[in-house]
XYZ file of C-alpha atoms in Angstrom:
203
model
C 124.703 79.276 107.056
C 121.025 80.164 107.334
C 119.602 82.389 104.670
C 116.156 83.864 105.790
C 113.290 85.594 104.014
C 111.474 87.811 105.625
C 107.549 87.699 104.138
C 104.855 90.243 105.172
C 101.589 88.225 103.730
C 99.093 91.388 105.843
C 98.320 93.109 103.043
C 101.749 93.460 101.543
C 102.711 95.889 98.913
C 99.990 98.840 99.780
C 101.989 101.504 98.241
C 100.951 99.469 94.671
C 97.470 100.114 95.203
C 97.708 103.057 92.427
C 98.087 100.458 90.334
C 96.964 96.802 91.639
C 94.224 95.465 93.551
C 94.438 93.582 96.693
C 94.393 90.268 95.151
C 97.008 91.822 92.793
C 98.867 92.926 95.352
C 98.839 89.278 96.988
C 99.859 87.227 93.508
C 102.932 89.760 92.403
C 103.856 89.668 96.481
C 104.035 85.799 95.934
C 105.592 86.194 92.580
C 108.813 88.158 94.024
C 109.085 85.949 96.556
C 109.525 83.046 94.349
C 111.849 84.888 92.665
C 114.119 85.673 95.478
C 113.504 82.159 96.547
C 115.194 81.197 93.408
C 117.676 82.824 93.588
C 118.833 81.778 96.775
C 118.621 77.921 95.985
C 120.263 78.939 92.965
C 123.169 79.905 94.634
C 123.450 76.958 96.274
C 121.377 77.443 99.866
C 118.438 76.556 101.308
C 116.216 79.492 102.409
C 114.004 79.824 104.988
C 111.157 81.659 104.991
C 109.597 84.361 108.056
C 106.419 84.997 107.418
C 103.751 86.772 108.763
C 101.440 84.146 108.485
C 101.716 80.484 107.722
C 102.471 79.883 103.937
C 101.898 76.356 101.195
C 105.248 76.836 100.125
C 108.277 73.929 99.495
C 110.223 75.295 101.412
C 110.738 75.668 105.473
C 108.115 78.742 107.071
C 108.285 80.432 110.030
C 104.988 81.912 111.344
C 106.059 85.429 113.529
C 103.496 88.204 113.885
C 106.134 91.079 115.217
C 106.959 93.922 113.564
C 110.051 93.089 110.731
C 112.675 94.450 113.200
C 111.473 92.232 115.810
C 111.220 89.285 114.034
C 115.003 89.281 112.694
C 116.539 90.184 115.570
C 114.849 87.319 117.048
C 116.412 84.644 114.049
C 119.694 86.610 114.925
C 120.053 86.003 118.367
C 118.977 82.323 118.545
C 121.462 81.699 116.055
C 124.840 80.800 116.534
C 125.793 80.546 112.804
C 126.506 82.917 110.427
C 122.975 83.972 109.238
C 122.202 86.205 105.697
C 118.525 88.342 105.204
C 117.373 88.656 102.008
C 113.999 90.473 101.748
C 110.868 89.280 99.855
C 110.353 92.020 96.785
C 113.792 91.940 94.871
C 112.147 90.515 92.155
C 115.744 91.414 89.814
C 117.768 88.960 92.694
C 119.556 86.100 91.037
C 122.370 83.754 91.926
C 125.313 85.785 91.548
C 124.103 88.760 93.302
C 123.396 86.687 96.618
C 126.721 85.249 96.278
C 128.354 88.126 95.815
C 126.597 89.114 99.420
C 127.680 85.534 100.710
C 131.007 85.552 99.713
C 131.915 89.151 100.446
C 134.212 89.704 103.538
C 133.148 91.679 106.531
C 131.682 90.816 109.975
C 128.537 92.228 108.555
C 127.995 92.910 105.090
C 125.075 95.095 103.824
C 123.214 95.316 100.139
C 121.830 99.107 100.678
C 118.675 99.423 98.436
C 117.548 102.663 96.749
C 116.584 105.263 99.126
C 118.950 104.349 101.689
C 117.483 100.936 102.879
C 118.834 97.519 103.779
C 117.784 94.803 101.258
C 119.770 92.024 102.609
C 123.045 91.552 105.000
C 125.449 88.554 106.155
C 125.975 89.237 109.511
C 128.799 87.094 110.745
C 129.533 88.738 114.362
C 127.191 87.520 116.511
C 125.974 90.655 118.319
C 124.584 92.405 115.308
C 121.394 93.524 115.302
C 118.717 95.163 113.104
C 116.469 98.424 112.764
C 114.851 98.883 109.728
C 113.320 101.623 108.218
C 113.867 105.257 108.186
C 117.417 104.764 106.346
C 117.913 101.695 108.008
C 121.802 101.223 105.882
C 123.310 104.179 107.521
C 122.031 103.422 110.969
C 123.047 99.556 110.461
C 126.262 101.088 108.947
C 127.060 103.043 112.299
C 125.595 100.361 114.694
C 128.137 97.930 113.095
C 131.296 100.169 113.200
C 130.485 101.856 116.858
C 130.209 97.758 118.428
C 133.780 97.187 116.725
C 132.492 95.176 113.337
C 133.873 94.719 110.366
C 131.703 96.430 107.434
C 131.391 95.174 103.693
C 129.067 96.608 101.133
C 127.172 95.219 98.405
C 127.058 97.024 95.515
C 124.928 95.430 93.483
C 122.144 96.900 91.138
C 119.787 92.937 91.304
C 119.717 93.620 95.380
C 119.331 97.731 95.258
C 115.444 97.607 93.923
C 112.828 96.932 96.299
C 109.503 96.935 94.772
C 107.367 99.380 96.379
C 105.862 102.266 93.951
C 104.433 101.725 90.881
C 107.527 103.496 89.302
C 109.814 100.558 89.856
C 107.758 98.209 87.816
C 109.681 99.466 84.803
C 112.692 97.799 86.042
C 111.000 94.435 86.525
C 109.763 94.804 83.210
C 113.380 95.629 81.610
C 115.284 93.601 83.601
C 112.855 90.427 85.729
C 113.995 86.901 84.457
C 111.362 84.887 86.495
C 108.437 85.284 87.861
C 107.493 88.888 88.824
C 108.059 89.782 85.194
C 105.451 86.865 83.765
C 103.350 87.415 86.081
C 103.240 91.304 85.075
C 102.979 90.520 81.605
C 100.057 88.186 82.054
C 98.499 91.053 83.694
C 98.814 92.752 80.831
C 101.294 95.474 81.633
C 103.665 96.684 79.068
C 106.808 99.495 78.689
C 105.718 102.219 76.437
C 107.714 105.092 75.516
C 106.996 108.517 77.065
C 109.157 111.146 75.401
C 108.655 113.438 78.189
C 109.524 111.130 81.208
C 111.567 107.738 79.412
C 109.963 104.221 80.152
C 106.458 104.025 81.558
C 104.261 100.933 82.608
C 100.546 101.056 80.638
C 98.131 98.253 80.880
């Protein structure tokens, strides 16, 4: 089975900019992906990543410029095997949680993130294919049921948060094991108590 990270190294993570720089931006970007990385070999695979542009990593790259939806559709149909997606900035991913995506039955099986997104599948039918964004688990959801598919779900807290706003670094910081959450607290971020609103990040 291939297990395939998607990597977008343009600029990634612009929603953070509230908070981090560029170069910020670039070094936690890198950070979650290690973690995720991690986690997969953890679990007993050996991931691939498809990136945007060519990476130094230890692991095998793929270079493909297309839009995300483009790009996976393209690993999905010149692949014969069964083939799982786990996306870059799940910085809370660990072993168990992609197993529990690997081993769960279903011709596809989907890990929705918050908001209604898709943070990883197995897709095990061969004709399944992607379109992410704009509540991309409900549309995968229907597009796997209307072609005949079997459908699984992932419910799993480790796959549901996506890094994007500067809100959900108070998860990483209460719950990261590996490298997103050092490399926040080198920054010098913290958790401080806000009476009014619970949990905040300061720095």
């Amino acid at each position: 089975m291939r297990v395939v990270v998607p990597f977008d190294d343009r600029e990634p993570k612009t929603r953070l900019a509230p908070t981090l720089d560029a170069d910020e931006r670039a070094g936690f970007a890198a950070a979650m992906l290690g973690d995720v990385l991690a986690a997969v070999r953890d679990a007993g695979y050996t991931p691939e990543v498809l990136s945007t542009a060519p990476l130094d990593l230890d692991t095998a790259v793929t270079v493909d410029e297309r839009p995300l939806s483009e790009a996976v559709n393209a690993v999905l149909a010149a692949t014969d095997d069964r083939v799982a997606v786990v996306m870059a900035d799940l910085p809370l991913a660990t072993a168990a949680a992609v197993s529990r995506l690997t081993d769960t039955d279903g011709g596809v099986v989907l890990a929705p993130g918050l908001g209604g997104g898709t943070n990883a599948f197995l897709a095990r039918h061969p004709g399944f294919r992607v379109d992410y964004h704009d509540g991309s688990y409900r549309k995968h959801r229907e597009q796997a049921g209307t072609a005949g598919m079997t459908v699984g779900t992932v419910d799993s807290f480790r796959l549901a948060l996506d890094v994007d706003e500067p809100r959900d670094l108070v998860e990483v910081l209460l719950h990261g094991e590996g490298q997103a959450v050092t490399w926040l607290r080198e920054a010098g971020f913290e958790l401080v108590a806000d009476h009014s609103r619970g949990l905040q990040v300061e720095r």
